[in-house]
Amino acid sequence: MNIVQFFRILWARRWIILPAFLVCVATATIVVQFLPERYRATTRLVLDTFKPDPVTGQVMNSQFMRAYVQTQTELIEDYGTAGRVVDELGWANDPANIAAFNASTAASTGDIRRWLANQIIQNTDANVIEGSNILQISYSDGSPERAERIANLIRTAFLAQSLSAKRAAAAKSADWYAQQAESARQALLAAVEARTAYVKKSGIVLTDTGSDLDTQKLASLQGQAAVPAAPAPGGGMGPAQLQLAQLDQQIQQAATNYGPNHPAFQALQRQRAVVAKAAAQERAQAGGGAGSAQSVLESAANAQRARVLGNRQDVDRVAQLQRDVTLKQDQYMKAAQRVADLRLEASSNDTGMTTLSEASAPDKPYYPKVPMIIGGAAGFGLGLGLLVALLVELLGRRVRSPEDLESAVDAPVLGVVQSRAALAARLRRAHETLGETAESHGAAVN
């Protein structure tokens, strides 16, 4: 079948195609008149995903962006948000809504709030505008004013629900971290007590540099012994006597700051006893010259070295206990800081979203879309007519041209006998053509 034959069939079956087309268009036009109008109000929010958190200072990773956006859209269409809107509208106490609920199949549940919230969810649509961080919330209703009001209420309820969930999560995390901080504090107190008890027992006190007093004294004596001592002019004080004077000042300051029972004070007292002996020997040998003083320093350094080596195990133990205290203190400070951050976050009013625009009452309904419905009906009617026409033609095939006859009998057509009406029409057209030719010829001769 070629295209000419196809159009011949359509022309022959035009009384099937045309009625189908007209019936579908007319039906769609009538139905459109009875369809209820629907109005859609839209409000927008900006997701502040690129702004650092005001409490933690963290910025959301782009890998979690899609999950975060999908979560927000699902929360908008969630019962928690819709339930807040129902409460704000007071629908659960409306007699008309109560009667409608009692007449519905959901009356057996007895939860009118959820039933009303489901109606709001069905008319709510939330999506993110492509290529942006703008969240769009739409609500459709038969009244433009009601659509505007409910759309704004959904936005407000969603922001309140998000803030409440954020605060609740932060408060829950803060409680957990508070327990960890308390455990860390107790561990820190135990470590401090263990260090203090061992310091009292051993008499070893570590300075801020991490070394004990005996080690520092040994370093000082070794430094003095390495430098050749010069005779004290005019019978002045020797190194041991100078060190003894310095120790007396330190002891006075320790007595004021710590008290006589403090380990640091007692260690200074023991150190003074050793240095006092060296000072006494220094004074006794004041006339012995520089060689005698150098010998005293070396003797004192050797004695102090033996003391340091004897206390090495205690010093290492105190250092280990001090490291344990430092570690426990660091753990406690981190947990306490996290508790403070979470408590601040639990009291924050930042939702991570900003209202971009409020909903307004639409001027025109978005449904029904008359041109689309009638256009679709016209296309459907035309397609249905063509389908029915071809089906009828296939069930009752007819010869409409010489080509159809050749295809039917598989033989060439020798001649075509036209009908009387067709022949008369052709003769009439021929006479008209000849008459017009003769008139034009006569006019040319004249």
CSV table of N, CA and C in Angstrom, one decimal, residues 22 137 279 338 348 358 446:
chain,number,residue,atom,x,y,z
A,22,LEU,N,-14.8,14.7,16.5
A,22,LEU,CA,-15.7,15.6,17.0
A,22,LEU,C,-16.3,15.2,18.4
A,137,ILE,N,8.0,24.9,48.2
A,137,ILE,CA,6.9,24.2,48.9
A,137,ILE,C,5.6,24.7,48.2
A,279,ALA,N,78.8,23.5,101.6
A,279,ALA,CA,79.2,24.9,101.9
A,279,ALA,C,80.1,24.9,103.2
A,338,ARG,N,33.1,19.8,74.1
A,338,ARG,CA,32.0,19.3,73.3
A,338,ARG,C,30.6,19.4,73.9
A,348,SER,N,20.2,27.1,70.2
A,348,SER,CA,20.3,28.0,69.1
A,348,SER,C,19.0,28.1,68.3
A,358,GLU,N,7.3,34.3,50.6
A,358,GLU,CA,6.0,33.8,51.2
A,358,GLU,C,5.0,33.5,50.1
A,446,ASN,N,-9.9,39.0,-33.8
A,446,ASN,CA,-10.4,40.4,-33.9
A,446,ASN,C,-9.4,41.4,-33.5
